[in-house]
Structure formats: C-alpha cells, structure tokens
mmCIF file of C-alpha atoms in Angstrom:
data_model
loop_
_atom_site.group_PDB
_atom_site.id
_atom_site.type_symbol
_atom_site.label_atom_id
_atom_site.label_comp_id
_atom_site.label_asym_id
_atom_site.label_seq_id
_atom_site.Cartn_x
_atom_site.Cartn_y
_atom_site.Cartn_z
ATOM 1 C CA MET A 1 114.540 69.300 197.107
ATOM 2 C CA GLU A 2 115.879 66.231 196.120
ATOM 3 C CA LEU A 3 118.955 65.448 198.176
ATOM 4 C CA ASP A 4 122.171 63.067 197.063
ATOM 5 C CA HIS A 5 123.288 60.800 199.854
ATOM 6 C CA LEU A 6 125.015 58.341 197.566
ATOM 7 C CA THR A 7 127.894 61.508 196.245
ATOM 8 C CA ALA A 8 127.457 63.641 199.511
ATOM 9 C CA PRO A 9 126.539 61.046 202.033
ATOM 10 C CA ARG A 10 127.935 63.206 205.097
ATOM 11 C CA THR A 11 126.997 66.575 203.740
ATOM 12 C CA VAL A 12 123.527 64.978 203.813
ATOM 13 C CA ALA A 13 123.383 63.273 206.918
ATOM 14 C CA ARG A 14 124.274 66.855 208.848
ATOM 15 C CA PHE A 15 121.469 68.310 206.983
ATOM 16 C CA LEU A 16 119.365 65.660 207.390
ATOM 17 C CA GLN A 17 119.879 65.681 211.419
ATOM 18 C CA HIS A 18 119.272 69.272 211.901
ATOM 19 C CA ALA A 19 116.592 69.543 209.641
ATOM 20 C CA GLU A 20 114.496 66.506 211.773
ATOM 21 C CA GLY A 21 116.613 68.277 215.168
ATOM 22 C CA THR A 22 118.202 64.283 216.086
ATOM 23 C CA ALA A 23 121.566 66.662 216.868
ATOM 24 C CA ALA A 24 122.453 69.094 218.980
ATOM 25 C CA TRP A 25 123.847 72.208 218.224
ATOM 26 C CA ILE A 26 124.811 75.808 219.474
ATOM 27 C CA ASP A 27 122.933 78.197 218.779
ATOM 28 C CA ASP A 28 125.364 81.485 216.936
ATOM 29 C CA SER A 29 122.933 84.354 218.503
ATOM 30 C CA THR A 30 123.019 82.957 222.095
ATOM 31 C CA GLY A 31 125.879 80.661 222.397
ATOM 32 C CA GLN A 32 123.672 78.117 223.886
ATOM 33 C CA LEU A 33 123.540 74.083 223.171
ATOM 34 C CA LYS A 34 120.250 73.223 221.622
ATOM 35 C CA THR A 35 118.079 70.816 219.797
ATOM 36 C CA GLY A 36 115.871 70.648 217.468
ATOM 37 C CA PRO A 37 115.051 71.556 213.902
ATOM 38 C CA PHE A 38 117.590 73.672 213.221
ATOM 39 C CA TYR A 39 116.357 75.272 210.158
ATOM 40 C CA ASP A 40 112.654 76.393 210.560
ATOM 41 C CA GLY A 41 111.737 79.447 211.167
ATOM 42 C CA LEU A 42 115.554 80.633 209.216
ATOM 43 C CA LEU A 43 115.635 84.087 207.047
ATOM 44 C CA PHE A 44 117.096 83.421 203.394
ATOM 45 C CA HIS A 45 119.197 86.282 204.642
ATOM 46 C CA ARG A 46 121.466 86.233 201.495
ATOM 47 C CA ALA A 47 120.092 87.131 197.811
ATOM 48 C CA VAL A 48 122.780 87.761 194.679
ATOM 49 C CA ASN A 49 121.269 88.658 191.363
ATOM 50 C CA ARG A 50 123.529 89.087 189.074
ATOM 51 C CA SER A 51 124.519 87.646 185.461
ATOM 52 C CA GLY A 52 126.059 84.404 185.952
ATOM 53 C CA PHE A 53 125.958 84.084 189.427
ATOM 54 C CA LYS A 54 122.302 83.946 190.886
ATOM 55 C CA VAL A 55 121.649 82.221 194.467
ATOM 56 C CA ILE A 56 120.027 82.267 197.620
ATOM 57 C CA GLN A 57 121.291 81.524 200.970
ATOM 58 C CA SER A 58 120.051 80.366 204.256
ATOM 59 C CA GLY A 59 121.457 78.300 207.254
ATOM 60 C CA SER A 60 122.659 80.958 209.881
ATOM 61 C CA ARG A 61 120.698 82.048 212.933
ATOM 62 C CA THR A 62 122.234 85.817 212.673
ATOM 63 C CA ALA A 63 121.855 85.957 209.374
ATOM 64 C CA THR A 64 125.291 87.023 209.045
ATOM 65 C CA GLY A 65 127.118 83.494 207.752
ATOM 66 C CA ARG A 66 130.252 84.491 209.993
ATOM 67 C CA ARG A 67 129.700 82.324 212.959
ATOM 68 C CA SER A 68 129.771 78.351 214.357
ATOM 69 C CA ILE A 69 127.331 76.626 215.277
ATOM 70 C CA GLY A 70 129.967 74.225 217.229
ATOM 71 C CA PHE A 71 131.217 71.695 214.165
ATOM 72 C CA VAL A 72 133.179 71.818 210.630
ATOM 73 C CA LEU A 73 132.613 68.792 208.016
ATOM 74 C CA PRO A 74 134.696 67.362 205.242
ATOM 75 C CA ASP A 75 134.519 67.751 202.101
ATOM 76 C CA ASP A 76 132.760 65.274 200.576
ATOM 77 C CA GLU A 77 132.476 64.681 196.338
ATOM 78 C CA LEU A 78 134.143 68.601 195.148
ATOM 79 C CA ALA A 79 133.445 67.195 191.361
ATOM 80 C CA ARG A 80 129.672 68.372 190.642
ATOM 81 C CA ASP A 81 129.193 71.392 189.243
ATOM 82 C CA HIS A 82 127.528 74.144 190.191
ATOM 83 C CA GLU A 83 123.628 73.850 187.436
ATOM 84 C CA THR A 84 120.782 75.616 187.212
ATOM 85 C CA TYR A 85 118.475 74.842 190.673
ATOM 86 C CA VAL A 86 121.338 72.849 192.517
ATOM 87 C CA ILE A 87 122.240 72.715 196.320
ATOM 88 C CA SER A 88 125.219 73.724 197.685
ATOM 89 C CA MET A 89 127.339 74.057 200.621
ATOM 90 C CA ALA A 90 128.433 77.448 201.794
ATOM 91 C CA ASN A 91 131.594 77.542 203.712
ATOM 92 C CA ARG A 92 134.604 79.916 204.804
ATOM 93 C CA GLY A 93 137.058 77.341 202.395
ATOM 94 C CA PRO A 94 138.219 73.752 202.844
ATOM 95 C CA ASN A 95 136.628 71.139 205.524
ATOM 96 C CA THR A 96 134.914 73.871 206.719
ATOM 97 C CA ASN A 97 131.046 72.834 205.998
ATOM 98 C CA SER A 98 128.411 73.419 209.090
ATOM 99 C CA SER A 99 124.976 74.719 208.148
ATOM 100 C CA GLU A 100 124.652 77.377 205.780
ATOM 101 C CA PHE A 101 123.568 76.206 201.927
ATOM 102 C CA PHE A 102 122.841 78.191 198.854
ATOM 103 C CA VAL A 103 120.611 77.536 195.902
ATOM 104 C CA VAL A 104 121.144 78.309 192.419
ATOM 105 C CA GLY A 105 119.244 80.256 190.385
ATOM 106 C CA ASN A 106 118.119 79.824 186.897
ATOM 107 C CA GLU A 107 122.235 80.463 185.582
ATOM 108 C CA ALA A 108 124.745 78.439 186.509
ATOM 109 C CA ALA A 109 127.167 79.758 188.599
ATOM 110 C CA ARG A 110 130.181 78.812 186.858
ATOM 111 C CA GLY A 111 132.235 80.845 188.612
ATOM 112 C CA LEU A 112 131.965 78.255 191.746
ATOM 113 C CA ASP A 113 133.519 75.467 190.232
ATOM 114 C CA VAL A 114 137.138 76.723 189.730
ATOM 115 C CA PRO A 115 138.727 76.599 192.453
ATOM 116 C CA ALA A 116 136.359 73.765 193.510
ATOM 117 C CA ARG A 117 135.275 74.076 197.819
ATOM 118 C CA HIS A 118 131.548 74.052 197.776
ATOM 119 C CA ILE A 119 129.578 70.507 198.308
ATOM 120 C CA VAL A 120 126.650 70.161 195.697
ATOM 121 C CA PHE A 121 124.307 67.562 198.013
ATOM 122 C CA GLY A 122 120.718 68.056 196.146
ATOM 123 C CA ARG A 123 119.143 69.641 193.546
ATOM 124 C CA VAL A 124 114.916 70.886 193.110
ATOM 125 C CA PRO A 125 113.951 68.951 190.207
ATOM 126 C CA THR A 126 113.252 69.724 187.341
ATOM 127 C CA SER A 127 109.332 68.189 188.303
ATOM 128 C CA ASP A 128 108.792 71.039 190.714
ATOM 129 C CA THR A 129 107.939 74.122 188.688
ATOM 130 C CA ASP A 130 106.646 75.828 191.626
ATOM 131 C CA GLY A 131 109.817 75.132 193.707
ATOM 132 C CA ARG A 132 112.081 76.690 191.594
ATOM 133 C CA ASP A 133 109.878 79.546 190.523
ATOM 134 C CA THR A 134 109.944 80.069 194.013
ATOM 135 C CA VAL A 135 114.377 80.253 193.554
ATOM 136 C CA ASP A 136 113.636 82.770 190.730
ATOM 137 C CA ALA A 137 111.137 85.227 192.827
ATOM 138 C CA ILE A 138 113.712 85.513 195.910
ATOM 139 C CA VAL A 139 116.467 86.060 193.546
ATOM 140 C CA ALA A 140 114.537 88.930 191.948
ATOM 141 C CA SER A 141 113.549 90.486 195.366
ATOM 142 C CA VAL A 142 116.733 92.690 195.454
ATOM 143 C CA PRO A 143 117.561 94.922 192.794
ATOM 144 C CA SER A 144 119.664 93.292 189.284
ATOM 145 C CA GLY A 145 123.427 93.361 189.919
ATOM 146 C CA SER A 146 123.077 93.430 194.298
ATOM 147 C CA ASP A 147 124.076 90.475 196.663
ATOM 148 C CA ALA A 148 121.923 92.189 199.831
ATOM 149 C CA ALA A 149 119.031 90.291 202.245
ATOM 150 C CA PRO A 150 115.965 89.663 200.447
ATOM 151 C CA ASP A 151 112.904 92.409 200.279
ATOM 152 C CA PRO A 152 110.667 91.461 202.224
ATOM 153 C CA PRO A 153 112.146 89.124 204.047
ATOM 154 C CA VAL A 154 111.388 85.554 203.412
ATOM 155 C CA THR A 155 111.642 82.453 206.059
ATOM 156 C CA LEU A 156 112.293 79.311 205.465
ATOM 157 C CA ASN A 157 109.103 77.962 207.024
ATOM 158 C CA SER A 158 109.708 74.199 207.740
ATOM 159 C CA VAL A 159 112.130 71.730 206.727
ATOM 160 C CA ALA A 160 109.829 68.470 205.593
ATOM 161 C CA ILE A 161 111.968 64.864 205.226
ATOM 162 C CA ARG A 162 110.197 62.148 202.991
ATOM 163 C CA ARG A 163 112.948 59.391 202.444
ATOM 164 C CA GLU A 164 112.344 57.636 198.888
ATOM 165 C CA ASN A 165 115.088 55.994 197.676
ATOM 166 C CA GLY A 166 117.409 56.688 200.875
ATOM 167 C CA VAL A 167 115.241 54.261 203.286
ATOM 168 C CA ASP A 168 118.279 52.705 204.370
ATOM 169 C CA PHE A 169 120.239 55.659 204.503
ATOM 170 C CA ASP A 170 121.060 56.360 208.514
ATOM 171 C CA PRO A 171 122.685 59.614 208.908
ATOM 172 C CA ASP A 172 124.033 58.696 212.400
ATOM 173 C CA ALA A 173 126.417 56.170 210.597
ATOM 174 C CA GLN A 174 128.028 58.548 207.938
ATOM 175 C CA GLY A 175 131.012 59.606 210.867
ATOM 176 C CA VAL A 176 129.731 62.987 211.296
ATOM 177 C CA PRO A 177 131.216 64.815 214.702
ATOM 178 C CA VAL A 178 128.991 64.697 217.867
ATOM 179 C CA LEU A 179 128.459 67.618 220.321
ATOM 180 C CA ALA A 180 127.002 67.828 223.306
ATOM 181 C CA PRO A 181 127.198 69.099 227.367
ATOM 182 C CA HIS A 182 130.607 68.878 228.764
ATOM 183 C CA PRO A 183 130.728 68.212 232.789
ATOM 184 C CA PHE A 184 133.744 70.125 234.911
ATOM 185 C CA SER A 185 134.675 70.895 238.160
ATOM 186 C CA VAL A 186 135.759 74.204 239.403
ATOM 187 C CA ARG A 187 139.228 73.703 242.451
ATOM 188 C CA PHE A 188 139.794 76.478 244.757
ATOM 189 C CA ASP A 189 142.668 77.867 246.439
ATOM 190 C CA GLY A 190 142.281 81.044 247.944
ATOM 191 C CA SER A 191 140.818 83.624 246.101
ATOM 192 C CA GLU A 192 141.561 81.974 242.645
ATOM 193 C CA PHE A 193 140.059 78.509 241.025
ATOM 194 C CA ASP A 194 140.856 76.781 238.827
ATOM 195 C CA LEU A 195 138.117 75.103 236.099
ATOM 196 C CA LEU A 196 139.162 71.168 235.190
ATOM 197 C CA ALA A 197 137.334 69.594 232.549
ATOM 198 C CA GLU A 198 138.589 66.586 230.990
ATOM 199 C CA GLN A 199 139.319 66.307 226.885
ATOM 200 C CA GLN A 200 139.757 62.948 224.688
ATOM 201 C CA PRO A 201 141.873 63.171 221.231
ATOM 202 C CA ARG A 202 140.379 64.332 218.514
ATOM 203 C CA SER A 203 137.990 66.991 219.927
ATOM 204 C CA VAL A 204 137.615 70.259 220.376
ATOM 205 C CA LEU A 205 136.135 71.811 223.628
ATOM 206 C CA ARG A 206 134.499 74.894 223.924
ATOM 207 C CA ILE A 207 134.385 76.654 227.773
ATOM 208 C CA GLY A 208 131.987 79.826 227.905
ATOM 209 C CA HIS A 209 131.837 81.927 230.887
ATOM 210 C CA GLY A 210 130.989 85.459 231.383
ATOM 211 C CA ASP A 211 129.330 87.731 234.464
ATOM 212 C CA ASP A 212 125.699 87.255 233.350
ATOM 213 C CA LEU A 213 123.507 84.726 231.195
ATOM 214 C CA GLN A 214 123.774 87.097 228.064
ATOM 215 C CA SER A 215 127.333 87.536 227.394
ATOM 216 C CA TRP A 216 129.080 85.290 227.301
ATOM 217 C CA THR A 217 133.379 84.769 226.569
ATOM 218 C CA THR A 218 134.207 81.585 225.281
ATOM 219 C CA VAL A 219 137.659 79.759 225.446
ATOM 220 C CA GLU A 220 138.740 76.529 222.739
ATOM 221 C CA ARG A 221 140.894 74.222 222.404
ATOM 222 C CA PHE A 222 141.345 71.398 220.063
ATOM 223 C CA LEU A 223 142.896 68.115 221.033
ATOM 224 C CA ASP A 224 144.817 66.200 217.412
ATOM 225 C CA ALA A 225 145.046 62.312 217.274
ATOM 226 C CA THR A 226 148.091 62.050 218.787
ATOM 227 C CA ALA A 227 147.249 63.520 222.462
ATOM 228 C CA SER A 228 148.038 61.449 225.191
ATOM 229 C CA SER A 229 144.692 59.526 226.865
ATOM 230 C CA ALA A 230 141.830 62.216 228.814
ATOM 231 C CA PRO A 231 143.903 65.114 229.823
ATOM 232 C CA PHE A 232 142.516 68.327 231.683
ATOM 233 C CA PHE A 233 142.085 71.227 230.423
ATOM 234 C CA ARG A 234 143.121 73.942 233.278
ATOM 235 C CA VAL A 235 141.310 77.546 233.289
ATOM 236 C CA THR A 236 142.669 79.439 235.650
ATOM 237 C CA ASP A 237 141.286 82.638 236.833
ATOM 238 C CA LEU A 238 138.596 82.976 234.763
ATOM 239 C CA GLY A 239 135.614 85.722 236.579
ATOM 240 C CA GLU A 240 138.468 86.879 239.341
ATOM 241 C CA GLY A 241 137.270 89.362 242.029
ATOM 242 C CA LYS A 242 133.458 88.645 240.694
ATOM 243 C CA SER A 243 131.123 87.859 243.345
ATOM 244 C CA THR A 244 128.942 86.004 240.786
ATOM 245 C CA HIS A 245 131.002 84.367 237.214
ATOM 246 C CA PHE A 246 128.740 81.593 235.246
ATOM 247 C CA PHE A 247 130.841 78.603 233.033
ATOM 248 C CA ARG A 248 129.394 76.547 230.665
ATOM 249 C CA THR A 249 131.068 73.732 228.770
ATOM 250 C CA PHE A 250 130.682 72.035 225.430
ATOM 251 C CA LEU A 251 132.797 69.024 223.869
ATOM 252 C CA THR A 252 132.148 68.111 219.780
ATOM 253 C CA THR A 253 134.469 64.943 219.204
ATOM 254 C CA TYR A 254 135.216 64.331 215.889
ATOM 255 C CA PRO A 255 135.701 60.409 214.174
ATOM 256 C CA SER A 256 139.141 58.875 213.620
ATOM 257 C CA ASP A 257 139.929 60.707 209.839
ATOM 258 C CA GLY A 258 140.323 64.066 211.929
ATOM 259 C CA VAL A 259 144.011 64.228 211.474
ATOM 260 C CA TYR A 260 144.839 67.687 211.329
ATOM 261 C CA PRO A 261 147.971 68.464 214.027
ATOM 262 C CA ASP A 262 146.492 70.983 216.951
ATOM 263 C CA ASP A 263 149.883 73.172 216.618
ATOM 264 C CA LEU A 264 152.221 74.287 214.630
ATOM 265 C CA GLU A 265 155.444 73.598 216.201
ATOM 266 C CA ASN A 266 158.709 73.084 214.597
ATOM 267 C CA ARG A 267 156.877 72.799 211.211
ATOM 268 C CA THR A 268 157.636 73.795 207.599
ATOM 269 C CA LEU A 269 154.578 75.224 205.472
ATOM 270 C CA THR A 270 154.450 74.900 201.915
ATOM 271 C CA VAL A 271 152.163 76.742 200.083
ATOM 272 C CA ASN A 272 151.512 76.699 195.924
ATOM 273 C CA ASP A 273 149.399 78.630 194.081
ATOM 274 C CA PRO A 274 150.060 78.187 190.566
ATOM 275 C CA ALA A 275 149.182 81.983 189.652
ATOM 276 C CA ILE A 276 151.163 83.332 192.111
ATOM 277 C CA GLY A 277 154.426 81.028 193.070
ATOM 278 C CA THR A 278 155.687 78.401 195.655
ATOM 279 C CA PHE A 279 155.752 80.440 199.381
ATOM 280 C CA VAL A 280 157.358 78.577 202.606
ATOM 281 C CA ILE A 281 156.598 79.004 206.631
ATOM 282 C CA GLU A 282 158.772 77.412 208.850
ATOM 283 C CA ILE A 283 157.361 78.082 212.416
ATOM 284 C CA GLY A 284 159.797 76.744 215.123
ATOM 285 C CA PRO A 285 159.508 75.567 218.966
ATOM 286 C CA ASP A 286 157.208 78.313 219.940
ATOM 287 C CA GLY A 287 154.628 78.012 217.587
ATOM 288 C CA ARG A 288 154.707 81.320 216.484
ATOM 289 C CA THR A 289 157.205 82.861 215.002
ATOM 290 C CA GLY A 290 159.903 81.537 212.329
ATOM 291 C CA ASP A 291 160.680 82.200 208.837
ATOM 292 C CA TRP A 292 159.246 82.314 204.865
ATOM 293 C CA SER A 293 160.637 82.340 201.671
ATOM 294 C CA PHE A 294 159.486 82.832 198.154
ATOM 295 C CA ALA A 295 160.092 81.284 195.785
ATOM 296 C CA ASP A 296 159.708 83.329 192.354
ATOM 297 C CA PRO A 297 161.174 86.353 192.629
ATOM 298 C CA ALA A 298 163.553 85.104 195.330
ATOM 299 C CA GLN A 299 163.301 86.840 198.121
ATOM 300 C CA ASP A 300 162.885 85.792 202.550
ATOM 301 C CA GLY A 301 161.858 86.879 206.049
ATOM 302 C CA GLU A 302 160.899 86.824 209.631
ATOM 303 C CA VAL A 303 157.845 85.465 210.660
ATOM 304 C CA PRO A 304 158.013 87.790 214.503
ATOM 305 C CA ASP A 305 153.672 86.199 214.934
ATOM 306 C CA SER A 306 151.447 83.975 213.416
ATOM 307 C CA LEU A 307 147.828 83.009 214.443
ATOM 308 C CA ASN A 308 146.270 79.217 214.380
ATOM 309 C CA THR A 309 143.128 78.057 215.642
ATOM 310 C CA PRO A 310 142.903 74.567 213.899
ATOM 311 C CA ASP A 311 139.796 71.601 214.022
ATOM 312 C CA PRO A 312 140.359 67.779 213.378
ATOM 313 C CA TYR A 313 139.905 68.891 209.364
ATOM 314 C CA GLY A 314 142.518 71.712 209.193
ATOM 315 C CA SER A 315 142.917 75.239 210.719
ATOM 316 C CA ASP A 316 142.641 79.217 210.076
ATOM 317 C CA ALA A 317 146.004 80.563 209.992
ATOM 318 C CA ALA A 318 147.645 83.850 209.312
ATOM 319 C CA PHE A 319 151.075 85.118 209.571
ATOM 320 C CA ILE A 320 152.709 88.458 209.316
ATOM 321 C CA VAL A 321 155.597 88.251 206.728
ATOM 322 C CA ASN A 322 157.074 92.012 206.141
ATOM 323 C CA GLY A 323 159.177 92.556 203.330
ATOM 324 C CA PHE A 324 156.612 89.682 201.093
ATOM 325 C CA THR A 325 156.361 91.280 197.844
ATOM 326 C CA VAL A 326 154.226 90.322 194.562
ATOM 327 C CA GLN A 327 153.117 91.485 191.399
ATOM 328 C CA GLY A 328 154.760 94.454 192.297
ATOM 329 C CA ILE A 329 152.736 94.918 196.143
ATOM 330 C CA SER A 330 153.987 93.850 199.127
ATOM 331 C CA PHE A 331 151.745 92.771 201.444
ATOM 332 C CA PRO A 332 153.066 92.112 205.134
ATOM 333 C CA PHE A 333 149.949 89.531 206.118
ATOM 334 C CA ILE A 334 148.899 86.443 204.823
ATOM 335 C CA ARG A 335 146.347 84.173 205.357
ATOM 336 C CA PHE A 336 144.767 80.978 204.747
ATOM 337 C CA ARG A 337 141.986 78.292 205.880
ATOM 338 C CA LEU A 338 144.067 74.715 205.265
ATOM 339 C CA GLY A 339 141.673 71.694 204.796
ATOM 340 C CA THR A 340 143.476 68.004 205.046
ATOM 341 C CA ASP A 341 143.152 65.446 202.417
ATOM 342 C CA SER A 342 145.565 63.351 203.390
ATOM 343 C CA ALA A 343 147.852 62.526 206.181
ATOM 344 C CA THR A 344 150.966 60.545 207.667
ATOM 345 C CA PRO A 345 152.530 61.110 211.226
ATOM 346 C CA THR A 346 155.158 63.136 209.555
ATOM 347 C CA LYS A 347 153.306 64.739 207.045
ATOM 348 C CA VAL A 348 149.562 66.761 206.178
ATOM 349 C CA SER A 349 148.270 67.983 202.655
ATOM 350 C CA GLY A 350 145.102 68.898 201.394
ATOM 351 C CA ARG A 351 144.145 72.745 199.706
ATOM 352 C CA ALA A 352 144.733 76.193 200.500
ATOM 353 C CA SER A 353 142.697 78.729 200.135
ATOM 354 C CA GLY A 354 143.468 82.327 201.682
ATOM 355 C CA ARG A 355 144.633 85.907 200.839
ATOM 356 C CA LEU A 356 147.482 88.024 200.690
ATOM 357 C CA ALA A 357 146.326 91.181 202.306
ATOM 358 C CA ARG A 358 147.478 94.575 203.245
ATOM 359 C CA PHE A 359 145.489 95.773 207.201
ATOM 360 C CA ASN A 360 146.894 95.868 210.361
ATOM 361 C CA PHE A 361 143.880 95.025 212.268
ATOM 362 C CA ASP A 362 142.032 91.261 212.996
ATOM 363 C CA LEU A 363 143.876 89.232 210.922
ATOM 364 C CA PHE A 364 140.522 87.108 211.051
ATOM 365 C CA ALA A 365 138.587 89.568 209.580
ATOM 366 C CA PRO A 366 135.406 88.479 207.197
ATOM 367 C CA ASN A 367 135.519 91.295 204.493
ATOM 368 C CA PRO A 368 139.254 93.224 204.618
ATOM 369 C CA VAL A 369 139.562 96.508 203.745
ATOM 370 C CA PHE A 370 142.656 96.822 202.079
ATOM 371 C CA GLN A 371 144.075 95.654 199.261
ATOM 372 C CA VAL A 372 143.798 91.662 199.077
ATOM 373 C CA LEU A 373 144.945 89.072 196.253
ATOM 374 C CA PRO A 374 143.660 85.564 196.454
ATOM 375 C CA VAL A 375 145.180 82.247 197.510
ATOM 376 C CA ASN A 376 144.002 78.986 196.031
ATOM 377 C CA GLY A 377 146.058 76.037 195.640
ATOM 378 C CA THR A 378 148.026 73.261 197.433
ATOM 379 C CA PHE A 379 150.059 72.537 200.677
ATOM 380 C CA THR A 380 152.285 70.522 202.177
ATOM 381 C CA MET A 381 152.987 70.792 206.368
ATOM 382 C CA THR A 382 155.712 68.824 207.461
ATOM 383 C CA ARG A 383 157.894 67.736 210.744
#
C-alpha cells in the first residue's frame, strides 16, 4: 500500500512509528507499556460485506476496537472520499485516531464521507492487483450482508516500510504525542499513603494499580494548556489494607496545539445538528450539574449529572437531560464526542458526534441496547 504523508502527515507519522517500533504504546490486552512493531501478528478482527460498504479492519490487540493504546491524534485532512481500496483511520469521533485502520474493498464506501470523520491516509495502488485481491478475499470470508470476524482468522503477519517519495519525511517531527514511563513517589502516613506524580500541562497521566500483576485499575488525569507548571497528582488510599499492592505510571505528552480545556466548570456548550436543531448545556461551578435548553420545539430542564473525559483534542461527554423530547421521543441521555478545531482563551469550537439515547446504564457503552438518535454537527464552548 502507498501512504500519503503530504495530506495526512500526523496519521502517517504515527502509523510508521507503530509499524517500525520506534514509539511506545500501551498493550490494550495487558495494560503494559511496550515498544517494538505494533501491528505484527494482529488479526483483521472485522470484515464488512455489505452492498456499498465493504471494508476490513485491523489495529487492535483486543480485536474489539474499544480500548486506547495511550493517546489520541487530531484529524488530518478530512476532504478525501472513501474510494475503492483506500486506507483510512477507524475512530469513535472527531480527533480520536489511534492505531486502528480499515481498508475499503471493491465498492466505494460513500456512507463514510458524510459526516466526514475518518482520515484517508493511503491506498492499495492499482498496480498491486494481488493486494487488492487479498482485500476482496478477506471481505468475502464473511457472508454477504454481514459484519463479523473473518472466518478462518486472518493475521497481519508484518509491516515493512519502503521509503521512495518520502525519504525526507521525519515521523518524529510531525507533532505526534509522546508516551513514556513516568516516575512517582510514595509518602506514608501511618497506615495510609499518598502516591505523588509530577505532571506538566498538555499531558495525560495514567496511574495503574492492582493487588497482582494481572488485573489493573487505571486512574487518569488530563491537564490542559492553562494548568500551572508541574503540579502533583495525589492519589490517596489506593491499596489501603493490602499487604502487597502494585503501581505503574505512564505520561502522554502532547504538542502545543492540544488546547481543549480539562473541565466543564462554568462553561456553556452549544451543539448544532442541522437535522435535529440547537442544543445548549450550561454547566455550573461544580463542573457536573447545570441546565439545558433546546430551541425548536422550545424546551428546557436541569442537568442533574454529567460525565466528562477530556483530552488535549476534545472530550467524551455525557449528560442527563431528563424531559428532553425530539421527534416525539423522550431521550433522557445525550452523549457527545467533541473534537476541537480552533480555540481561544474563552471559546472552543469544533465538531460534535454522538447520540441521544434511551438507556439508564453506562453512559459510554459502545453499543447501547435501547433506542438512539445520532447527532452530528458543530459545537462551541464558552466561559
């Protein structure tokens, strides 16, 4: 396949780093920090064989596509269409590219072009008939009309990089995040202790802890660009009452264009979906509760709680909006991925992708089982 480093420099840079093993990543099956070729030995865990949508997908060590390997990338050029045999990034919304990719088969996947959210970064060239035949064979390994794992399983044995037009392209100079182990200290006070880890602005700190080396719980904190220099992240009472407890810390450092805020305190979020309307959520000083309103039909109510998981390029945010009704249906929950395109000290704007949902558990479940209504549009956030 050919990679387009001119149109999608950051996407190609990270793909090259993973393929050649020059950047660290979190093994999403074990939680361990690793280096070395990432893609070697992975399955093509998904094949879709539907009219107008034929793709194969790889890049996940859990073969689920639902876990992070330690970072997100901002979107490169979004204007390219999903023609036959292009290679594109799989993601969960704006500015969430990571390691997963898919290859389009012998029918253009027009349904992926609007709304634009996937970065096309390469292609299986016309001259590579064997490569194109391989893509089509993997698609055909699942029944017509289905979306399933290829049967028998198909493995991506290895990725070899040959530089021709991109000899001078330096992946390390493209502004991609850096993931590395991070030092910490433990301070004891009687039977309790604090874990202290220094953290810089524009970074995500992950502290994993557990009673053994097999099962880990992760605590995260993102500090935005306005955070004070070198604060400490204190985690108190982890492992309290345990004779043995293990810790590991990783830090992902982002470049200067990572400008999304790390909280929702006293912020007004306005989301406009051309097909649904304009939704306004005002969050108060506690960063979780507030009020919501909708323009047409006019309605409003309280936000009794919310969840916000930010990163330097956006956030996964979910809000309880009891009483909200659209198209004659009551939707008590709304969930967004907000991806930043531009920012000033008082205003952030970008793209919103999400869903209105009728379910009452796990706001970030990837496959809600109750009725949902997709939301796609733009957002602004002011303070």
